[in-house]
Amino acid sequence: MDGGGGTADAVAMWRALLARRGGARAALPAPADAQAALLRDLFAPLTEPPVAADGAFVTAHLAQSLDGRIATAAGVSRWISGAADITHTHRLRALHHAIIVGAGTVKHDDPRLTTREVEGQCPVRVVLDTDRRLHHGHLVFQDGLPTLLACAEDAASPCGGAEILRLPRAERGLDLRALVAALRARGLTHLFVEGGGVTVGRFLAAGLIDRLHVAVAPLLLGSGIPSLALPGIDRPEQGIRFPMVVHRLGDDMLFDCAIDRRTTS
């Protein structure tokens, strides 16, 4: 596959961004065309050193229909967004040290969570499975790539195929701040929360998201699984308001949201 874009300038930009993932802090080249400029605008902020006190930078991504659904009522999400957003997701994977998904995403989609669509190293895969619901037959446990299964300290014996990361329980699921700290202790500072909506919602509610990318497809499902699950509020001003830039991504619209650890009040 190409280096993250079709033109020579876009490939050069992508490789410069990948070098930043590896720790290089050289200035990015000036974009010479629209593809290179889009790569710089979308991804350069994600490669900056973390400024949060926990030493991590956390990005999240969701793909949803125009009526706010990330999957049908049966849990089917392939494919709500188009090919350009799929490539975009693989780029996000390649620029982060670890990718985080919930057990529901693994159960319904059985993803590989690799960077096969773009040039770049596969991140460490982190599967959140609080009570050990998953079995060892899922793809992420079969290919030998670095994988962590995060479960509660008191959960049952975990399956093979993944290193176990035991964490304290929170009110719902795992203690996400403990998760971020444990990953940071392993040198994994740039974290990508790929889904699903419950997992991304829990990170948002905990004030742990720095950047959120939401791809909105020209599609109406009418019913299905909502995009985000967040605690309820009484007034709009209590919600999370943030700066945002919109980009065209194939047939989809991509909302690039600078959350900067904001949370509901």
CSV table of C-alpha atoms in Angstrom, one decimal:
chain,number,residue,atom,x,y,z
A,1,MET,CA,0.0,0.0,0.0
A,2,ASP,CA,1.1,3.6,-0.4
A,3,GLY,CA,2.6,5.7,2.4
A,4,GLY,CA,-0.6,7.4,3.4
A,5,GLY,CA,-1.4,9.4,0.3
A,6,GLY,CA,-1.3,9.1,-3.5
A,7,THR,CA,1.1,11.9,-4.4
A,8,ALA,CA,4.8,12.0,-3.8
A,9,ASP,CA,4.4,15.0,-1.5
A,10,ALA,CA,1.7,13.3,0.5
A,11,VAL,CA,4.0,10.2,0.8
A,12,ALA,CA,6.8,12.4,2.1
A,13,MET,CA,4.5,14.1,4.6
A,14,TRP,CA,3.2,10.7,5.8
A,15,ARG,CA,6.7,9.4,6.3
A,16,ALA,CA,7.7,12.6,8.2
A,17,LEU,CA,4.6,12.0,10.5
A,18,LEU,CA,5.6,8.4,11.1
A,19,ALA,CA,9.1,9.6,12.1
A,20,ARG,CA,7.5,11.7,14.7
A,21,ARG,CA,5.7,8.6,16.1
A,22,GLY,CA,9.2,7.1,16.5
A,23,GLY,CA,10.4,10.1,18.5
A,24,ALA,CA,11.9,12.4,15.8
A,25,ARG,CA,11.0,16.0,16.4
A,26,ALA,CA,12.2,17.5,13.0
A,27,ALA,CA,9.9,20.0,11.4
A,28,LEU,CA,7.4,18.7,9.0
A,29,PRO,CA,7.9,19.6,5.3
A,30,ALA,CA,5.8,22.3,3.8
A,31,PRO,CA,2.8,20.7,2.1
A,32,ALA,CA,3.0,21.1,-1.7
A,33,ASP,CA,-0.5,19.8,-2.5
A,34,ALA,CA,-3.9,19.3,-1.0
A,35,GLN,CA,-3.3,15.7,0.0
A,36,ALA,CA,-0.1,16.6,1.9
A,37,ALA,CA,-1.9,19.5,3.6
A,38,LEU,CA,-4.7,17.3,4.7
A,39,LEU,CA,-2.3,14.8,6.2
A,40,ARG,CA,-0.5,17.6,8.1
A,41,ASP,CA,-3.7,19.3,9.3
A,42,LEU,CA,-5.3,16.1,10.6
A,43,PHE,CA,-2.3,14.2,12.0
A,44,ALA,CA,0.4,16.6,13.1
A,45,PRO,CA,-1.5,17.6,16.3
A,46,LEU,CA,-1.6,13.9,17.2
A,47,THR,CA,2.1,13.5,17.1
A,48,GLU,CA,2.9,16.3,19.5
A,49,PRO,CA,4.4,15.5,23.0
A,50,PRO,CA,1.7,15.0,25.6
A,51,VAL,CA,0.9,18.0,27.8
A,52,ALA,CA,-1.5,16.3,30.2
A,53,ALA,CA,-0.3,15.5,33.7
A,54,ASP,CA,-0.6,11.7,33.1
A,55,GLY,CA,2.0,11.9,30.2
A,56,ALA,CA,-0.3,10.6,27.6
A,57,PHE,CA,-2.0,11.9,24.4
A,58,VAL,CA,-5.4,10.2,23.7
A,59,THR,CA,-7.1,10.2,20.4
A,60,ALA,CA,-10.5,8.7,19.7
A,61,HIS,CA,-12.4,7.9,16.4
A,62,LEU,CA,-16.0,7.0,15.6
A,63,ALA,CA,-17.7,6.4,12.3
A,64,GLN,CA,-21.5,7.1,12.3
A,65,SER,CA,-24.5,7.5,10.1
A,66,LEU,CA,-26.1,10.9,9.7
A,67,ASP,CA,-28.7,9.9,12.3
A,68,GLY,CA,-26.0,9.2,14.9
A,69,ARG,CA,-25.7,5.4,14.7
A,70,ILE,CA,-22.5,3.4,14.7
A,71,ALA,CA,-24.1,0.1,14.0
A,72,THR,CA,-27.4,-1.5,13.3
A,73,ALA,CA,-29.6,-2.9,16.1
A,74,ALA,CA,-27.9,-6.3,15.4
A,75,GLY,CA,-24.5,-4.8,16.0
A,76,VAL,CA,-23.4,-4.7,12.3
A,77,SER,CA,-21.1,-1.7,11.5
A,78,ARG,CA,-19.4,-2.9,8.3
A,79,TRP,CA,-19.3,-0.5,6.6
A,80,ILE,CA,-21.0,2.7,7.7
A,81,SER,CA,-18.2,5.0,6.6
A,82,GLY,CA,-16.5,4.7,3.2
A,83,ALA,CA,-13.1,3.5,2.0
A,84,ALA,CA,-11.4,6.9,2.7
A,85,ASP,CA,-12.4,6.7,6.4
A,86,ILE,CA,-11.1,3.1,6.6
A,87,THR,CA,-7.7,4.3,5.3
A,88,HIS,CA,-7.9,7.2,7.7
A,89,THR,CA,-8.5,4.8,10.6
A,90,HIS,CA,-5.4,2.8,9.6
A,91,ARG,CA,-3.4,6.0,9.6
A,92,LEU,CA,-4.6,6.7,13.1
A,93,ARG,CA,-3.5,3.3,14.2
A,94,ALA,CA,0.0,3.8,12.6
A,95,LEU,CA,0.6,7.0,14.4
A,96,HIS,CA,-0.2,5.7,17.9
A,97,HIS,CA,1.7,3.5,20.2
A,98,ALA,CA,-1.3,1.6,21.4
A,99,ILE,CA,-4.9,1.1,20.1
A,100,ILE,CA,-7.7,0.5,22.6
A,101,VAL,CA,-11.0,-1.2,21.9
A,102,GLY,CA,-13.8,-2.6,24.0
A,103,ALA,CA,-14.9,-6.2,24.2
A,104,GLY,CA,-18.1,-5.5,22.3
A,105,THR,CA,-16.1,-4.3,19.3
A,106,VAL,CA,-14.0,-7.4,19.2
A,107,LYS,CA,-17.1,-9.6,19.7
A,108,HIS,CA,-19.2,-8.0,16.9
A,109,ASP,CA,-16.5,-7.0,14.4
A,110,ASP,CA,-13.6,-9.4,15.1
A,111,PRO,CA,-11.1,-6.8,13.8
A,112,ARG,CA,-7.4,-7.3,13.3
A,113,LEU,CA,-6.5,-3.8,14.3
A,114,THR,CA,-3.5,-3.7,12.1
A,115,THR,CA,-2.1,-1.0,9.7
A,116,ARG,CA,-2.4,-3.1,6.5
A,117,GLU,CA,-3.9,-0.3,4.4
A,118,VAL,CA,-1.0,2.1,5.0
A,119,GLU,CA,2.7,2.2,5.6
A,120,GLY,CA,3.5,2.2,9.3
A,121,GLN,CA,4.1,0.0,12.3
A,122,CYS,CA,1.2,-1.8,14.0
A,123,PRO,CA,0.4,-0.5,17.5
A,124,VAL,CA,0.1,-2.6,20.6
A,125,ARG,CA,-3.5,-3.7,20.8
A,126,VAL,CA,-5.3,-3.3,24.1
A,127,VAL,CA,-8.7,-5.1,24.5
A,128,LEU,CA,-10.9,-4.0,27.4
A,129,ASP,CA,-12.7,-7.1,28.7
A,130,THR,CA,-13.6,-6.4,32.3
A,131,ASP,CA,-15.1,-9.7,33.2
A,132,ARG,CA,-13.4,-11.9,30.6
A,133,ARG,CA,-16.3,-12.4,28.1
A,134,LEU,CA,-14.1,-13.0,25.1
A,135,HIS,CA,-12.7,-16.3,23.8
A,136,HIS,CA,-9.3,-17.0,22.4
A,137,GLY,CA,-10.5,-17.5,18.8
A,138,HIS,CA,-10.8,-13.8,18.0
A,139,LEU,CA,-8.3,-12.6,15.4
A,140,VAL,CA,-6.5,-10.2,17.7
A,141,PHE,CA,-5.5,-13.2,19.9
A,142,GLN,CA,-4.4,-15.4,17.0
A,143,ASP,CA,-1.7,-13.6,14.9
A,144,GLY,CA,1.1,-13.2,17.5
A,145,LEU,CA,1.2,-9.4,17.3
A,146,PRO,CA,1.7,-7.5,20.6
A,147,THR,CA,-1.7,-7.6,22.4
A,148,LEU,CA,-2.8,-6.8,26.0
A,149,LEU,CA,-6.1,-8.0,27.4
A,150,ALA,CA,-7.1,-5.6,30.2
A,151,CYS,CA,-9.5,-7.2,32.7
A,152,ALA,CA,-10.5,-6.6,36.3
A,153,GLU,CA,-8.2,-7.7,39.1
A,154,ASP,CA,-10.8,-10.2,40.2
A,155,ALA,CA,-11.8,-11.5,36.8
A,156,ALA,CA,-11.6,-15.2,35.8
A,157,SER,CA,-8.5,-16.7,34.3
A,158,PRO,CA,-8.0,-15.1,30.9
A,159,CYS,CA,-7.6,-16.7,27.5
A,160,GLY,CA,-4.3,-17.3,25.8
A,161,GLY,CA,-2.9,-15.2,23.0
A,162,ALA,CA,-2.6,-12.0,24.9
A,163,GLU,CA,-0.6,-10.6,27.8
A,164,ILE,CA,-2.8,-9.9,30.8
A,165,LEU,CA,-3.1,-6.4,32.3
A,166,ARG,CA,-5.2,-6.5,35.5
A,167,LEU,CA,-6.7,-3.2,36.6
A,168,PRO,CA,-9.0,-1.9,39.4
A,169,ARG,CA,-12.7,-1.8,38.7
A,170,ALA,CA,-14.5,1.5,38.3
A,171,GLU,CA,-18.2,2.3,38.7
A,172,ARG,CA,-18.7,1.0,35.1
A,173,GLY,CA,-16.0,-1.2,33.7
A,174,LEU,CA,-12.3,-0.6,34.4
A,175,ASP,CA,-10.5,2.3,36.0
A,176,LEU,CA,-9.4,4.1,32.8
A,177,ARG,CA,-7.0,6.4,34.5
A,178,ALA,CA,-5.2,3.3,35.9
A,179,LEU,CA,-5.2,1.9,32.3
A,180,VAL,CA,-3.6,5.1,30.9
A,181,ALA,CA,-1.0,5.1,33.7
A,182,ALA,CA,-0.2,1.4,33.1
A,183,LEU,CA,0.3,2.0,29.4
A,184,ARG,CA,2.4,5.1,30.1
A,185,ALA,CA,4.6,3.0,32.4
A,186,ARG,CA,5.3,0.8,29.4
A,187,GLY,CA,6.4,3.7,27.3
A,188,LEU,CA,3.1,3.8,25.3
A,189,THR,CA,2.3,7.6,25.4
A,190,HIS,CA,0.1,8.1,22.3
A,191,LEU,CA,-3.1,6.1,22.7
A,192,PHE,CA,-5.9,5.6,20.1
A,193,VAL,CA,-9.3,4.6,21.3
A,194,GLU,CA,-11.0,3.1,18.2
A,195,GLY,CA,-14.3,2.1,19.7
A,196,GLY,CA,-17.0,1.3,20.2
A,197,GLY,CA,-19.3,4.1,21.4
A,198,VAL,CA,-19.5,2.9,25.0
A,199,THR,CA,-15.7,2.8,25.3
A,200,VAL,CA,-15.2,6.2,23.7
A,201,GLY,CA,-18.0,7.6,25.8
A,202,ARG,CA,-16.3,6.3,29.0
A,203,PHE,CA,-13.0,8.0,28.0
A,204,LEU,CA,-14.9,11.2,27.3
A,205,ALA,CA,-16.8,11.1,30.6
A,206,ALA,CA,-13.5,10.5,32.4
A,207,GLY,CA,-11.9,13.6,30.8
A,208,LEU,CA,-9.3,11.5,29.0
A,209,ILE,CA,-9.7,12.5,25.4
A,210,ASP,CA,-7.4,15.0,23.7
A,211,ARG,CA,-8.7,14.7,20.1
A,212,LEU,CA,-11.8,13.2,18.7
A,213,HIS,CA,-12.3,12.3,15.0
A,214,VAL,CA,-15.9,11.6,14.0
A,215,ALA,CA,-16.7,10.5,10.4
A,216,VAL,CA,-20.3,11.1,9.4
A,217,ALA,CA,-21.5,9.1,6.5
A,218,PRO,CA,-24.4,10.1,4.1
A,219,LEU,CA,-26.4,7.2,5.5
A,220,LEU,CA,-29.6,6.9,7.5
A,221,LEU,CA,-30.2,3.8,9.5
A,222,GLY,CA,-33.3,4.7,11.4
A,223,SER,CA,-32.4,2.7,14.4
A,224,GLY,CA,-29.4,1.0,15.9
A,225,ILE,CA,-26.6,1.5,18.4
A,226,PRO,CA,-26.1,5.2,19.3
A,227,SER,CA,-22.8,6.8,18.5
A,228,LEU,CA,-21.9,7.8,22.1
A,229,ALA,CA,-23.0,6.8,25.5
A,230,LEU,CA,-22.4,9.8,27.9
A,231,PRO,CA,-23.8,10.6,31.4
A,232,GLY,CA,-27.0,12.7,31.1
A,233,ILE,CA,-27.0,16.4,31.8
A,234,ASP,CA,-29.8,18.9,32.6
A,235,ARG,CA,-28.8,21.9,30.5
A,236,PRO,CA,-26.9,22.3,27.1
A,237,GLU,CA,-24.3,24.5,28.7
A,238,GLN,CA,-23.2,21.5,30.9
A,239,GLY,CA,-22.2,19.6,27.7
A,240,ILE,CA,-18.7,19.4,26.2
A,241,ARG,CA,-18.2,22.3,23.8
A,242,PHE,CA,-14.9,22.5,21.8
A,243,PRO,CA,-13.1,23.9,18.7
A,244,MET,CA,-13.7,21.9,15.6
A,245,VAL,CA,-12.6,21.7,11.9
A,246,VAL,CA,-14.5,19.8,9.2
A,247,HIS,CA,-12.8,18.0,6.4
A,248,ARG,CA,-14.2,16.1,3.4
A,249,LEU,CA,-13.1,12.5,3.5
A,250,GLY,CA,-14.3,10.7,0.3
A,251,ASP,CA,-18.1,10.7,0.6
A,252,ASP,CA,-18.0,11.3,4.4
A,253,MET,CA,-17.5,14.4,6.5
A,254,LEU,CA,-14.8,14.2,9.1
A,255,PHE,CA,-15.2,16.3,12.3
A,256,ASP,CA,-11.8,17.0,13.9
A,257,CYS,CA,-12.6,17.9,17.5
A,258,ALA,CA,-10.1,19.4,19.9
A,259,ILE,CA,-11.6,18.0,23.1
A,260,ASP,CA,-8.4,18.8,25.2
A,261,ARG,CA,-9.6,16.7,28.1
A,262,ARG,CA,-12.8,18.6,28.5
A,263,THR,CA,-15.7,16.8,30.2
A,264,THR,CA,-19.3,17.5,31.1
A,265,SER,CA,-20.0,19.8,34.0
